[in-house]
Coordinates of N, CA and C and ligand atoms in Angstrom, one line a residue:
M42 N 83.4 82.8 82.5 CA 84.1 81.7 81.9 C 84.1 80.6 82.6
S43 N 84.3 79.6 82.1 CA 83.7 78.3 82.6 C 85.3 77.8 83.2
P44 N 84.9 77.2 84.3 CA 86.2 76.6 85.0 C 87.5 76.0 84.6
H45 N 87.3 75.4 83.2 CA 87.9 74.5 82.9 C 88.7 75.5 81.7
D46 N 88.5 77.1 81.5 CA 88.9 78.0 80.5 C 90.1 78.4 80.9
E47 N 91.4 77.9 80.2 CA 92.7 77.7 80.6 C 93.1 79.5 80.4
T48 N 92.7 80.0 80.2 CA 92.6 81.5 79.9 C 92.3 82.2 81.1
A49 N 91.4 81.9 82.0 CA 90.7 82.4 83.1 C 92.0 82.8 84.0
D50 N 91.6 84.0 84.1 CA 92.9 84.5 85.5 C 92.1 85.0 86.5
P51 N 92.3 84.7 87.8 CA 91.5 85.2 89.0 C 92.1 86.5 89.5
L52 N 93.3 86.5 88.7 CA 94.0 88.1 89.3 C 93.7 89.1 88.0
Q53 N 93.0 89.1 87.3 CA 92.2 89.9 86.6 C 91.3 90.7 87.2
P54 N 91.2 92.0 86.9 CA 89.9 92.6 87.5 C 88.6 92.1 86.8
H55 N 87.8 91.4 87.8 CA 86.7 90.8 87.8 C 85.9 91.5 89.0
S56 N 84.7 91.5 88.5 CA 83.5 91.9 89.3 C 83.4 91.2 90.6
H57 N 83.3 92.2 91.9 CA 83.3 91.2 93.1 C 83.0 92.0 94.1
E58 N 82.3 91.3 94.8 CA 82.0 91.9 96.3 C 82.9 92.2 97.2
P59 N 83.4 93.4 97.8 CA 84.3 93.8 98.8 C 84.3 93.0 100.1
N60 N 85.3 92.6 100.5 CA 85.2 91.8 101.7 C 85.7 92.7 102.6
P61 N 84.6 92.8 104.1 CA 85.0 94.3 104.7 C 85.7 94.1 105.7
A62 N 86.0 92.7 105.9 CA 87.2 92.6 107.3 C 88.1 91.8 107.0
P63 N 89.1 92.3 107.5 CA 90.8 91.6 107.5 C 90.7 90.2 107.8
P64 N 91.4 89.0 106.8 CA 91.5 87.8 106.7 C 92.6 87.4 108.1
S65 N 93.2 88.5 108.7 CA 94.1 88.0 109.9 C 94.5 89.4 110.7
A66 N 94.8 89.3 111.5 CA 95.5 90.7 112.3 C 96.8 90.8 112.0
D67 N 97.3 90.3 111.3 CA 99.1 90.5 111.0 C 99.1 91.2 109.9
S68 N 99.6 92.5 109.8 CA 100.2 93.1 108.6 C 101.0 93.0 108.0
S69 N 102.1 91.8 108.1 CA 103.2 91.4 107.4 C 102.7 90.4 106.2
F70 N 103.6 90.7 105.0 CA 103.4 89.6 104.1 C 104.6 89.1 103.7
E71 N 104.2 87.9 102.4 CA 105.6 87.2 102.3 C 105.7 87.7 100.7
L72 N 106.9 87.9 100.6 CA 107.8 88.5 99.2 C 108.1 87.2 98.8
V73 N 107.8 86.4 97.5 CA 108.0 85.0 97.4 C 108.6 85.3 95.7
L74 N 110.0 85.2 95.6 CA 111.0 85.3 94.5 C 110.6 84.5 93.4
E75 N 111.4 84.6 92.2 CA 111.1 83.1 91.4 C 111.9 81.8 91.5
N76 N 113.0 82.0 92.3 CA 113.4 80.8 92.7 C 112.7 80.4 93.5
G77 N 111.4 80.8 94.7 CA 111.2 80.1 95.3 C 111.3 80.6 96.6
R78 N 112.5 81.2 96.8 CA 112.6 81.6 98.3 C 111.7 82.8 98.5
S79 N 111.4 82.8 99.7 CA 110.5 83.8 100.4 C 111.0 84.9 101.7
Q80 N 110.4 85.9 101.8 CA 110.8 86.4 103.1 C 109.8 87.4 103.5
T81 N 109.7 87.4 104.7 CA 108.4 88.2 105.4 C 108.9 89.2 105.5
I82 N 107.8 90.8 104.8 CA 108.1 92.2 105.1 C 107.4 92.5 105.8
T83 N 107.7 93.6 106.8 CA 106.9 94.1 107.7 C 106.4 95.5 107.2
V84 N 105.7 96.4 108.1 CA 105.3 97.5 107.7 C 106.7 98.6 108.2
H85 N 107.2 97.9 109.4 CA 108.8 98.5 109.4 C 109.7 98.4 108.0
H86 N 109.7 97.4 107.6 CA 110.5 97.2 106.2 C 110.3 98.5 105.6
L87 N 109.1 98.4 105.6 CA 108.2 99.2 104.3 C 108.9 100.7 104.3
Q88 N 108.9 101.2 105.7 CA 109.3 102.3 106.4 C 110.2 102.8 106.5
Q89 N 111.3 102.1 106.3 CA 113.0 102.2 105.6 C 113.0 102.5 104.2
L90 N 112.4 102.4 103.2 CA 112.4 102.6 101.9 C 111.9 103.9 101.8
P91 N 112.4 104.7 100.6 CA 111.9 106.1 100.4 C 110.3 106.0 100.4
K92 N 110.0 107.4 101.3 CA 108.3 107.7 101.2 C 108.0 108.3 100.3
T93 N 106.5 107.8 99.6 CA 106.2 108.7 98.6 C 104.2 108.9 99.0
S94 N 104.1 110.0 98.5 CA 102.6 110.0 98.8 C 101.5 110.6 97.6
V95 N 100.5 109.9 97.6 CA 100.0 110.1 96.1 C 98.8 111.0 96.5
G96 N 98.2 112.1 96.3 CA 96.7 112.4 96.5 C 95.8 112.2 95.2
N97 N 94.8 112.7 96.1 CA 93.6 112.7 94.7 C 93.1 111.0 94.6
C98 N 93.7 110.5 95.6 CA 93.0 109.0 95.4 C 91.8 108.6 95.6
Y99 N 91.0 107.8 94.7 CA 89.2 107.7 95.1 C 89.3 105.8 95.3
I100 N 88.5 105.2 96.2 CA 88.3 104.3 95.8 C 86.6 104.1 95.0
V101 N 86.7 103.6 94.3 CA 85.5 103.9 93.1 C 84.9 102.6 93.1
S102 N 83.8 102.3 93.5 CA 82.8 101.3 93.4 C 81.9 101.9 92.9
T103 N 81.2 101.5 91.7 CA 79.9 101.6 91.4 C 78.6 100.8 92.4
G104 N 79.0 99.6 93.0 CA 78.1 99.4 93.4 C 77.9 99.6 95.0
H105 N 79.1 100.1 95.5 CA 78.9 100.5 96.9 C 79.5 102.3 97.3
G106 N 79.4 103.0 95.8 CA 79.6 104.3 96.1 C 81.6 104.6 95.7
T107 N 81.6 106.0 95.8 CA 82.9 106.1 95.9 C 83.6 106.8 97.2
S108 N 84.5 106.7 97.8 CA 85.1 107.3 98.8 C 86.5 107.6 98.2
G109 N 86.5 109.0 99.2 CA 87.5 109.9 98.8 C 87.8 111.4 98.7
P110 N 88.3 112.3 98.3 CA 89.7 112.1 97.7 C 90.6 111.5 99.3
F111 N 91.5 110.7 99.1 CA 92.4 110.4 100.1 C 94.1 110.6 99.6
T112 N 94.8 110.9 100.2 CA 96.0 110.7 100.2 C 96.7 109.7 101.1
F113 N 97.3 108.9 99.8 CA 97.9 107.2 100.6 C 99.7 107.7 100.5
T114 N 99.8 107.2 101.4 CA 101.5 107.5 101.8 C 101.9 106.0 101.8
G115 N 103.1 105.6 101.4 CA 103.9 104.2 101.4 C 105.1 104.2 100.9
V116 N 105.6 103.1 100.2 CA 106.7 103.0 99.1 C 106.2 102.5 97.8
T117 N 106.6 103.2 96.8 CA 106.4 103.0 95.4 C 106.8 101.4 95.4
L118 N 105.8 100.9 94.7 CA 106.0 99.1 94.2 C 107.2 99.3 93.5
L119 N 108.0 100.1 92.8 CA 108.9 100.2 91.8 C 110.2 100.5 92.9
D120 N 110.1 101.4 93.7 CA 111.1 101.3 94.8 C 111.3 100.0 95.4
F121 N 110.0 99.8 95.8 CA 110.2 98.1 96.5 C 110.8 96.8 96.0
T122 N 110.3 96.9 94.4 CA 111.2 96.0 94.3 C 112.1 96.0 94.1
T123 N 113.0 97.3 93.5 CA 114.4 97.7 93.2 C 115.4 97.2 94.3
H124 N 114.8 97.4 95.8 CA 115.4 97.1 97.1 C 115.3 95.6 97.0
F125 N 114.0 95.0 97.2 CA 114.1 93.4 97.3 C 114.4 92.4 96.4
C126 N 114.1 92.7 95.1 CA 114.2 91.9 94.0 C 115.3 92.0 93.3
E127 N 116.3 91.1 93.0 CA 117.7 91.2 92.8 C 117.3 91.0 91.1
E128 N 116.7 90.0 90.7 CA 116.5 89.2 89.3 C 115.4 90.4 88.7
A129 N 115.6 90.3 87.2 CA 114.7 90.8 86.7 C 113.4 90.5 86.6
W130 N 112.2 90.7 86.3 CA 110.9 90.3 86.7 C 110.1 91.1 85.3
S131 N 108.9 90.1 85.2 CA 108.1 90.8 84.5 C 106.7 91.1 85.1
E132 N 106.3 90.2 85.9 CA 104.8 90.7 86.6 C 104.8 90.5 88.0
L133 N 104.1 90.8 88.5 CA 104.0 90.7 90.0 C 102.7 90.2 90.5
E134 N 102.1 89.4 91.4 CA 101.1 89.0 91.5 C 100.9 89.5 93.3
V135 N 99.8 90.4 93.2 CA 99.6 90.9 94.8 C 98.6 90.2 95.2
V136 N 98.7 89.7 96.2 CA 97.3 89.0 96.8 C 97.6 89.1 97.9
S137 N 96.0 89.1 98.6 CA 95.3 88.9 100.0 C 95.2 87.6 100.5
A138 N 95.3 87.2 101.7 CA 94.9 85.8 101.8 C 93.3 85.7 102.0
D139 N 92.6 86.7 101.7 CA 90.8 86.5 101.3 C 90.7 85.8 100.0
G140 N 92.1 85.9 99.2 CA 91.8 85.2 97.8 C 91.5 86.8 96.3
F141 N 91.4 87.8 97.0 CA 91.5 89.2 96.1 C 92.9 88.9 95.8
G142 N 93.0 89.3 94.5 CA 94.6 89.9 94.2 C 94.2 90.8 92.8
N143 N 95.8 91.1 92.3 CA 96.1 91.9 91.3 C 97.0 91.6 90.6
R144 N 97.4 91.8 89.2 CA 98.5 91.5 88.6 C 98.8 93.0 88.3
V145 N 100.3 92.9 88.5 CA 101.1 94.4 88.1 C 101.9 93.9 87.0
F146 N 102.5 94.6 86.1 CA 103.4 94.4 85.0 C 104.3 95.5 85.0
A147 N 105.6 95.0 84.9 CA 106.8 96.2 84.8 C 106.6 97.1 84.3
G148 N 106.0 97.3 83.3 CA 105.9 98.4 82.3 C 105.0 99.6 83.4
E149 N 104.3 99.0 84.2 CA 103.3 100.3 84.7 C 104.2 100.8 85.6
L150 N 105.4 100.2 86.3 CA 106.0 100.7 87.4 C 106.9 101.8 86.4
H151 N 107.6 101.1 85.7 CA 108.4 102.4 84.9 C 108.1 103.5 83.9
Q152 N 106.9 103.1 83.4 CA 106.3 104.3 83.0 C 105.0 104.6 83.6
P153 N 104.8 105.2 84.8 CA 103.7 105.4 85.7 C 102.8 106.5 85.2
D154 N 101.4 105.9 85.5 CA 100.2 106.4 85.0 C 100.5 108.1 85.3
P155 N 99.7 109.2 84.9 CA 100.0 110.5 85.5 C 99.2 110.7 87.1
A156 N 98.4 109.7 86.8 CA 97.4 109.8 88.6 C 98.5 109.6 89.5
G157 N 99.7 108.6 89.1 CA 100.6 108.5 90.1 C 100.8 107.4 90.4
P158 N 102.4 106.8 91.1 CA 102.9 105.8 91.2 C 101.9 104.7 92.0
I159 N 102.1 103.8 91.6 CA 101.5 102.3 92.3 C 102.1 102.1 93.4
L160 N 101.4 102.0 94.6 CA 102.1 102.3 96.3 C 101.9 101.0 97.0
L161 N 103.0 100.5 98.1 CA 102.0 99.6 98.9 C 102.2 100.8 99.9
A162 N 100.9 100.8 100.5 CA 100.5 102.1 101.2 C 100.4 101.4 102.7
Y163 N 100.9 102.7 103.7 CA 100.9 102.2 105.0 C 100.0 103.4 105.8
E164 N 100.0 104.6 105.3 CA 99.2 105.6 105.8 C 98.5 106.3 104.9
M165 N 97.2 106.8 105.4 CA 96.3 107.8 105.0 C 95.9 108.7 105.4
D166 N 96.0 109.8 104.7 CA 95.5 111.1 105.4 C 96.5 111.3 106.2
G167 N 98.0 110.9 106.0 CA 98.7 111.5 107.1 C 98.9 110.7 108.4
E168 N 97.9 109.6 108.4 CA 97.5 108.6 109.7 C 97.9 107.5 109.4
P169 N 98.5 106.4 110.3 CA 98.6 105.2 110.0 C 97.5 104.5 109.6
L170 N 97.6 103.8 108.4 CA 96.8 103.0 108.0 C 96.2 101.7 109.1
T171 N 95.0 101.4 109.3 CA 94.9 100.7 110.4 C 94.5 99.3 109.5
R172 N 94.6 98.3 110.3 CA 94.8 96.9 109.8 C 93.2 96.7 109.0
E173 N 91.9 97.4 109.6 CA 90.8 97.4 109.1 C 90.6 97.9 107.9
H174 N 91.4 99.0 107.5 CA 91.2 100.0 106.4 C 92.3 99.6 105.5
G175 N 93.2 98.2 105.6 CA 93.9 97.5 104.5 C 94.9 97.4 104.8
L176 N 95.9 97.5 105.8 CA 97.0 98.0 106.1 C 97.5 96.5 105.6
V177 N 98.7 96.1 105.0 CA 99.2 97.1 103.8 C 98.5 97.0 102.4
R178 N 98.1 98.3 102.0 CA 97.1 98.3 100.7 C 98.0 98.5 99.6
M179 N 97.4 97.8 98.5 CA 98.0 98.4 97.2 C 97.4 99.5 96.4
I180 N 97.8 100.7 96.3 CA 96.9 101.9 95.9 C 97.2 102.0 94.1
V181 N 96.4 101.9 93.5 CA 96.8 102.1 92.0 C 96.0 103.2 91.6
P182 N 96.8 104.3 91.9 CA 95.8 105.7 91.5 C 95.3 105.9 90.3
S183 N 95.6 105.1 89.0 CA 95.1 105.5 87.9 C 93.7 104.5 88.2
E184 N 93.7 103.6 88.9 CA 92.2 102.8 88.5 C 90.7 103.4 89.2
R185 N 90.0 103.3 88.1 CA 88.6 103.8 88.6 C 87.7 103.2 88.0
D186 N 87.9 101.6 88.3 CA 86.9 100.8 87.8 C 86.5 99.7 88.8
D187 N 85.7 100.0 89.8 CA 85.3 99.4 91.2 C 86.1 99.3 91.9
A188 N 87.1 99.8 92.3 CA 88.2 99.3 92.9 C 89.0 97.8 93.1
L189 N 89.0 97.5 91.6 CA 89.1 95.9 91.5 C 90.7 96.0 91.4
R190 N 92.0 96.9 91.9 CA 93.1 96.7 92.1 C 93.3 97.4 93.2
Q191 N 92.6 97.8 94.4 CA 92.8 98.7 95.4 C 92.9 97.6 96.5
V192 N 94.3 96.3 96.6 CA 94.1 95.2 97.2 C 94.6 95.6 98.9
K193 N 93.1 95.3 99.5 CA 93.8 95.1 100.8 C 94.5 94.2 101.3
W194 N 95.0 94.6 102.9 CA 95.5 93.2 103.3 C 96.5 92.2 102.5
V195 N 97.1 93.0 101.4 CA 98.2 92.3 100.7 C 99.2 91.1 101.7
G196 N 99.0 90.2 101.3 CA 99.3 89.0 102.1 C 100.8 88.1 101.6
E197 N 100.8 88.5 99.9 CA 101.7 87.9 99.4 C 102.1 88.7 98.1
V198 N 103.2 88.4 97.7 CA 103.8 89.6 96.6 C 104.7 88.3 96.0
R199 N 104.0 88.0 94.8 CA 104.8 86.8 94.2 C 105.3 87.3 92.4
V200 N 106.5 87.1 92.4 CA 107.6 88.1 91.1 C 107.5 86.6 90.5
V201 N 106.9 86.8 89.0 CA 106.9 85.9 88.1 C 107.5 86.4 86.8
R202 N 107.4 85.2 85.7 CA 108.6 85.4 84.8 C 107.4 85.8 83.9
K203 N 108.0 86.5 82.7 CA 106.5 86.7 81.7 C 106.0 85.5 81.0
R204 N 105.0 85.3 80.9 CA 104.4 83.7 80.2 C 104.0 84.1 79.0
P205 N 104.7 83.0 78.2 CA 104.6 82.9 77.1 C 103.1 83.3 76.1
Ligands
MTE367 N1 92.1 92.3 100.0 C1 90.9 92.8 99.4 N2 90.9 93.8 98.8 C2 89.8 94.3 98.1 C3 88.8 93.8 98.0 C4 88.3 92.5 98.9 O1 87.1 91.9 98.7 N3 89.4 91.9 99.4 N4 87.5 94.7 97.6 C5 87.7 95.5 96.5 C6 86.8 95.9 96.1 S1 86.0 95.7 95.0 C7 86.5 97.2 96.4 S2 84.9 98.4 96.2 C8 87.2 97.8 97.6 C9 86.6 98.7 99.0 O2 87.6 99.3 99.7 P1 87.0 100.2 100.9 O3 86.7 98.8 101.7 O4 88.2 100.5 101.4 O5 85.6 101.0 100.6 O6 88.4 97.0 98.2 C10 89.1 96.1 97.2 N5 90.1 95.8 97.7
MO368 MO1 84.2 96.8 94.2

């Protein structure tokens, strides 16, 4: 797509060389609400919410091989948004400071895939997830397409209104 194509969406899954190194040491992220207010979310905040584990998760990359199965543990994105977002919303933009990110639709949280609910993960196989391995990492258990939704080092979660 040309850079002038207004339909180009950098947050749609697209071919990508994975970045191996965290963009910073700090694992906290900003939650940006539709009214522009933002709040810093730490791993400690996430640990106060219900804890959910999803087994049989794979990080599938055709270019770099498949790793797993892993059990990821954290808070479901549904529990997270129910707690922190008072207003109704239709999309979330989940992005890392390295520019990699993904869009999540409300329907995906309300009708979760049989593979498991989308998580903001802070543990892997019962151990704290390290910053190197992606803390805080979004895990989309249904995604098997080059790991293009498994966002490491979540830096911002932006709550957005449905686009026309
Ligand atoms: N923030 C961030 N997350 C990312 C990427 C990236 O470059 N930056 N690459 C994605 C891709 S393409 C792959 S294959 C996996 C690699 O995950 P791994 O390092 O756990 O194997 O991370 C995904 N998540
Ligand atoms: Mo990938």
